Amino acid sequence: MKRFLGICALALTAACGSGGEVSTPEGSDYAPGVQLYTLRAPLAEDYEGTLQKIADVGYDQVELAGFFGRDPAEVREILASKGLTPVASHVDWRRFRDTPEAVIDEAKAVGAEYAILAYLPEDERQTLAQWQQWVERIDQAGAYAEKIGIKFAYHNHEFEFEEVEGVIPFDLILEGTDPDRVKIELDVFWATLAGFDPVAIMEANPGRIPLLHIKDMKSTDQSMVDVGRGDIDFARILSTGRKTGVEHYFVEHDNPDDALVSISYAYEHLSDLEF
């Protein structure tokens, strides 16, 4: 199952053969959104005020990372009042493991199109058997999400690309889940850090990756920086995404010096790109 390592080798400048094209749907404005994890500190201090500042930058799509002590209906109402659409909602891995239907129900209640599992704990992904259990849970979640009328996706870090008992977990997720029910939110920073080319991954999986996390990296030390201040070629990535079915992409920085400055710079940078 070493599909990526065995076939592509995936040097960062490589271009593996395309598996076909699935264009971005008509009517999509293909504009950047923002992952609210980036702004967790200011949101904790002033939730509504920070959301308004996000809208003032120019964003109209957000991806949620928790509800900050509010119920989904209240969050949905607040977002609507700011002109913000909750495209996706990241779910807590603990609650997903224990009560998967409940967290998917909450994603629907907040108005999200996607519920997304964004992390797996280190001690629960050490063996192939553990990974297979997670893949089964993810596939079942995709089936439940479809049943209630939303979509389900998995968001990667770097560890999905590290072999476990001879298997690449990213491949295990792709091959062990229904492609119509389980999609991928590809984090281009973590894929790049792991030594994989995001473009090659998208080209190898047309229609499977409708969501991207846009995070930047300084190649000199592999540090995370504001989008536009690093060396990742977002024009190349987003141009490919148009051809492979990417519908939404979200700016993110895990630990910015100033979250609002970071997302503002990212918005300007991405708006100036031609792709």
Short mmCIF file of C-alpha atoms in Angstrom, two decimals:
data_model
loop_
_atom_site.label_atom_id
_atom_site.label_comp_id
_atom_site.label_asym_id
_atom_site.label_seq_id
_atom_site.Cartn_x
_atom_site.Cartn_y
_atom_site.Cartn_z
CA MET A 1 0.00 0.00 0.00
CA LYS A 2 2.97 2.37 -0.36
CA ARG A 3 1.16 4.12 -3.17
CA PHE A 4 2.59 7.60 -2.69
CA LEU A 5 6.09 6.61 -1.61
CA GLY A 6 6.36 3.73 -4.05
CA ILE A 7 4.99 5.33 -7.20
CA CYS A 8 5.62 9.04 -6.88
CA ALA A 9 8.60 9.37 -4.52
CA LEU A 10 7.13 12.87 -4.18
CA ALA A 11 10.12 15.14 -4.13
CA LEU A 12 8.78 18.57 -3.37
CA THR A 13 9.27 19.75 -6.94
CA ALA A 14 8.02 16.55 -8.55
CA ALA A 15 4.87 16.40 -10.63
CA CYS A 16 3.33 12.96 -10.54
CA GLY A 17 1.03 11.99 -13.34
CA SER A 18 -2.52 13.25 -13.13
CA GLY A 19 -5.24 10.84 -12.19
CA GLY A 20 -7.74 12.95 -14.11
CA GLU A 21 -9.48 16.25 -13.59
CA VAL A 22 -12.58 17.27 -11.67
CA SER A 23 -13.14 20.98 -12.01
CA THR A 24 -14.19 23.29 -9.21
CA PRO A 25 -18.00 23.50 -9.34
CA GLU A 26 -19.57 26.34 -11.29
CA GLY A 27 -20.69 29.19 -9.07
CA SER A 28 -17.82 28.79 -6.63
CA ASP A 29 -16.08 32.11 -6.06
CA TYR A 30 -12.91 30.25 -5.05
CA ALA A 31 -12.14 32.94 -2.48
CA PRO A 32 -10.11 32.36 0.68
CA GLY A 33 -11.75 31.51 3.96
CA VAL A 34 -10.13 31.46 7.38
CA GLN A 35 -9.74 28.70 9.96
CA LEU A 36 -10.77 30.23 13.28
CA TYR A 37 -8.16 28.26 15.22
CA THR A 38 -5.78 30.98 14.04
CA LEU A 39 -7.79 33.51 16.04
CA ARG A 40 -8.60 31.43 19.10
CA ALA A 41 -7.00 33.94 21.50
CA PRO A 42 -8.85 37.07 20.30
CA LEU A 43 -12.06 35.07 19.88
CA ALA A 44 -11.84 33.97 23.51
CA GLU A 45 -11.55 37.61 24.57
CA ASP A 46 -14.12 39.16 22.24
CA TYR A 47 -16.01 36.64 20.16
CA GLU A 48 -18.41 38.85 18.23
CA GLY A 49 -15.96 41.72 17.87
CA THR A 50 -13.28 39.44 16.44
CA LEU A 51 -15.72 37.89 13.98
CA GLN A 52 -16.62 41.38 12.80
CA LYS A 53 -12.93 42.17 12.27
CA ILE A 54 -12.57 38.99 10.21
CA ALA A 55 -15.45 40.10 8.02
CA ASP A 56 -13.95 43.59 7.75
CA VAL A 57 -10.77 42.09 6.28
CA GLY A 58 -12.88 40.71 3.45
CA TYR A 59 -13.45 37.10 4.45
CA ASP A 60 -16.96 35.71 4.14
CA GLN A 61 -16.21 32.01 4.76
CA VAL A 62 -14.93 30.52 7.99
CA GLU A 63 -14.03 27.12 9.33
CA LEU A 64 -14.89 26.58 12.97
CA ALA A 65 -12.62 25.15 15.66
CA GLY A 66 -15.03 24.89 18.57
CA PHE A 67 -17.98 26.99 19.68
CA PHE A 68 -16.35 28.94 22.53
CA GLY A 69 -18.93 27.94 25.10
CA ARG A 70 -21.91 28.67 22.88
CA ASP A 71 -24.42 26.29 21.42
CA PRO A 72 -24.40 25.70 17.65
CA ALA A 73 -27.61 27.62 17.02
CA GLU A 74 -26.22 30.73 18.74
CA VAL A 75 -22.95 30.51 16.80
CA ARG A 76 -24.87 30.14 13.55
CA GLU A 77 -26.92 33.25 14.32
CA ILE A 78 -23.86 35.32 15.26
CA LEU A 79 -21.99 34.29 12.13
CA ALA A 80 -24.96 35.19 9.96
CA SER A 81 -25.14 38.63 11.57
CA LYS A 82 -21.53 39.23 10.50
CA GLY A 83 -22.04 37.96 6.96
CA LEU A 84 -19.89 34.88 7.62
CA THR A 85 -20.69 31.40 6.33
CA PRO A 86 -19.53 28.40 8.41
CA VAL A 87 -18.38 26.15 5.58
CA ALA A 88 -16.84 23.55 7.86
CA SER A 89 -16.53 22.66 11.53
CA HIS A 90 -13.61 20.79 13.07
CA VAL A 91 -14.69 18.26 15.68
CA ASP A 92 -12.86 17.30 18.84
CA TRP A 93 -11.19 13.89 18.44
CA ARG A 94 -12.18 12.72 21.93
CA ARG A 95 -15.84 13.42 21.40
CA PHE A 96 -15.61 12.01 17.88
CA ARG A 97 -14.19 8.77 19.24
CA ASP A 98 -16.81 8.46 21.98
CA THR A 99 -19.93 10.11 20.47
CA PRO A 100 -19.34 10.57 16.74
CA GLU A 101 -22.95 11.15 15.82
CA ALA A 102 -23.31 13.95 18.37
CA VAL A 103 -20.42 16.00 16.99
CA ILE A 104 -21.63 15.55 13.43
CA ASP A 105 -25.12 16.63 14.53
CA GLU A 106 -23.57 19.78 15.98
CA ALA A 107 -21.78 20.54 12.74
CA LYS A 108 -25.08 20.35 10.92
CA ALA A 109 -26.80 22.49 13.56
CA VAL A 110 -24.22 25.26 13.17
CA GLY A 111 -24.89 25.29 9.43
CA ALA A 112 -21.64 23.71 8.27
CA GLU A 113 -21.38 21.90 4.96
CA TYR A 114 -18.58 19.71 6.35
CA ALA A 115 -17.79 18.09 9.68
CA ILE A 116 -14.04 17.46 9.85
CA LEU A 117 -11.88 15.26 12.05
CA ALA A 118 -8.67 17.24 12.37
CA TYR A 119 -6.36 15.31 14.69
CA LEU A 120 -5.60 11.92 16.20
CA PRO A 121 -3.74 11.52 19.52
CA GLU A 122 -0.23 10.11 19.36
CA ASP A 123 -0.85 7.20 21.71
CA GLU A 124 -3.82 6.02 19.63
CA ARG A 125 -2.00 5.85 16.28
CA GLN A 126 1.10 3.82 17.05
CA THR A 127 0.08 0.53 15.43
CA LEU A 128 -1.56 -0.51 12.19
CA ALA A 129 -4.44 -2.00 14.17
CA GLN A 130 -5.09 1.37 15.82
CA TRP A 131 -5.04 3.09 12.44
CA GLN A 132 -7.45 0.55 11.02
CA GLN A 133 -9.83 1.23 13.91
CA TRP A 134 -9.71 4.96 13.21
CA VAL A 135 -10.30 4.37 9.50
CA GLU A 136 -13.36 2.29 10.33
CA ARG A 137 -14.67 5.09 12.57
CA ILE A 138 -14.02 7.66 9.86
CA ASP A 139 -15.86 5.59 7.26
CA GLN A 140 -18.83 5.12 9.58
CA ALA A 141 -18.85 8.86 10.26
CA GLY A 142 -18.99 9.53 6.54
CA ALA A 143 -22.02 7.28 6.24
CA TYR A 144 -23.78 9.01 9.13
CA ALA A 145 -22.99 12.48 7.78
CA GLU A 146 -24.47 11.52 4.43
CA LYS A 147 -27.56 10.19 6.19
CA ILE A 148 -28.26 13.53 7.91
CA GLY A 149 -27.42 15.64 4.87
CA ILE A 150 -23.90 16.99 5.40
CA LYS A 151 -20.39 15.88 4.41
CA PHE A 152 -17.45 14.46 6.30
CA ALA A 153 -13.73 14.97 5.80
CA TYR A 154 -10.40 14.18 7.42
CA HIS A 155 -7.66 16.78 7.90
CA ASN A 156 -4.04 15.68 7.82
CA HIS A 157 -0.93 16.57 9.76
CA GLU A 158 2.51 15.19 8.94
CA PHE A 159 2.13 11.90 10.81
CA GLU A 160 -0.31 10.42 8.27
CA PHE A 161 2.62 10.26 5.83
CA GLU A 162 4.93 8.36 8.19
CA GLU A 163 5.01 4.60 7.69
CA VAL A 164 3.40 2.38 10.32
CA GLU A 165 4.22 -1.29 9.90
CA GLY A 166 5.00 -0.72 6.23
CA VAL A 167 1.82 1.22 5.50
CA ILE A 168 1.32 4.94 4.86
CA PRO A 169 -1.73 5.90 6.98
CA PHE A 170 -2.79 8.56 4.45
CA ASP A 171 -3.16 5.78 1.88
CA LEU A 172 -5.02 3.67 4.42
CA ILE A 173 -7.57 6.45 4.92
CA LEU A 174 -8.02 6.96 1.18
CA GLU A 175 -8.37 3.27 0.39
CA GLY A 176 -10.29 2.21 3.50
CA THR A 177 -13.11 4.74 3.25
CA ASP A 178 -15.90 5.38 0.76
CA PRO A 179 -14.66 8.16 -1.56
CA ASP A 180 -18.17 9.52 -1.96
CA ARG A 181 -18.69 9.81 1.79
CA VAL A 182 -15.25 10.67 3.16
CA LYS A 183 -13.26 13.54 1.71
CA ILE A 184 -9.85 14.97 2.57
CA GLU A 185 -8.98 18.43 3.78
CA LEU A 186 -5.37 18.65 2.65
CA ASP A 187 -3.14 20.77 4.86
CA VAL A 188 -0.43 21.86 2.45
CA PHE A 189 2.02 22.87 5.20
CA TRP A 190 1.99 19.51 6.94
CA ALA A 191 2.13 17.57 3.68
CA THR A 192 5.11 19.67 2.58
CA LEU A 193 6.82 19.23 5.95
CA ALA A 194 6.44 15.47 5.57
CA GLY A 195 8.22 15.66 2.20
CA PHE A 196 5.16 15.28 0.00
CA ASP A 197 4.09 17.54 -2.85
CA PRO A 198 0.52 18.83 -2.32
CA VAL A 199 0.05 19.23 -6.07
CA ALA A 200 0.97 15.60 -6.70
CA ILE A 201 -1.43 14.47 -3.98
CA MET A 202 -4.29 16.48 -5.50
CA GLU A 203 -3.53 15.26 -9.01
CA ALA A 204 -3.49 11.66 -7.81
CA ASN A 205 -6.88 12.07 -6.09
CA PRO A 206 -9.18 14.22 -8.26
CA GLY A 207 -12.53 14.82 -6.60
CA ARG A 208 -11.36 13.51 -3.24
CA ILE A 209 -9.86 16.74 -1.87
CA PRO A 210 -12.46 19.55 -1.87
CA LEU A 211 -10.82 21.47 0.99
CA LEU A 212 -7.35 22.90 1.59
CA HIS A 213 -5.56 24.45 4.54
CA ILE A 214 -3.33 27.23 3.27
CA LYS A 215 -0.37 27.62 5.61
CA ASP A 216 3.10 28.87 4.70
CA MET A 217 6.61 27.65 5.48
CA LYS A 218 10.10 29.11 5.45
CA SER A 219 12.17 26.54 3.61
CA THR A 220 15.34 27.51 5.47
CA ASP A 221 14.12 26.21 8.82
CA GLN A 222 10.70 24.69 8.00
CA SER A 223 9.00 27.13 10.36
CA MET A 224 5.37 28.17 9.96
CA VAL A 225 4.94 31.79 8.91
CA ASP A 226 2.13 34.07 7.77
CA VAL A 227 0.72 33.09 4.39
CA GLY A 228 2.71 35.03 1.80
CA ARG A 229 5.86 35.35 3.90
CA GLY A 230 7.19 31.87 3.17
CA ASP A 231 8.15 29.71 0.23
CA ILE A 232 5.13 27.54 -0.56
CA ASP A 233 3.86 28.17 -4.10
CA PHE A 234 0.18 28.82 -3.52
CA ALA A 235 -0.52 29.90 -7.09
CA ARG A 236 0.59 26.46 -8.26
CA ILE A 237 -1.43 24.71 -5.57
CA LEU A 238 -4.61 26.71 -6.10
CA SER A 239 -4.36 26.47 -9.88
CA THR A 240 -4.18 22.70 -9.55
CA GLY A 241 -7.06 22.77 -7.10
CA ARG A 242 -9.31 24.36 -9.71
CA LYS A 243 -8.70 21.31 -11.91
CA THR A 244 -8.98 18.64 -9.24
CA GLY A 245 -12.17 19.73 -7.49
CA VAL A 246 -11.07 21.96 -4.62
CA GLU A 247 -14.10 23.97 -3.49
CA HIS A 248 -12.83 25.85 -0.44
CA TYR A 249 -9.48 26.84 1.02
CA PHE A 250 -8.79 28.26 4.45
CA VAL A 251 -5.95 30.44 5.67
CA GLU A 252 -4.38 29.23 8.90
CA HIS A 253 -1.41 29.93 11.16
CA ASP A 254 -1.15 27.84 14.32
CA ASN A 255 0.70 30.43 16.42
CA PRO A 256 0.79 33.85 14.76
CA ASP A 257 2.41 36.83 16.46
CA ASP A 258 -0.73 38.83 15.70
CA ALA A 259 -3.66 36.82 14.38
CA LEU A 260 -5.50 39.69 12.71
CA VAL A 261 -2.34 40.96 11.04
CA SER A 262 -1.62 37.42 9.87
CA ILE A 263 -5.01 36.82 8.26
CA SER A 264 -5.05 40.31 6.74
CA TYR A 265 -1.66 39.81 5.10
CA ALA A 266 -2.75 36.38 3.87
CA TYR A 267 -5.95 37.76 2.36
CA GLU A 268 -4.07 40.46 0.47
CA HIS A 269 -1.43 38.00 -0.73
CA LEU A 270 -3.92 35.43 -1.99
CA SER A 271 -6.09 38.09 -3.60
CA ASP A 272 -3.09 39.29 -5.62
CA LEU A 273 -2.20 35.85 -6.96
CA GLU A 274 -3.09 34.81 -10.48
CA PHE A 275 -4.21 31.21 -10.82
#
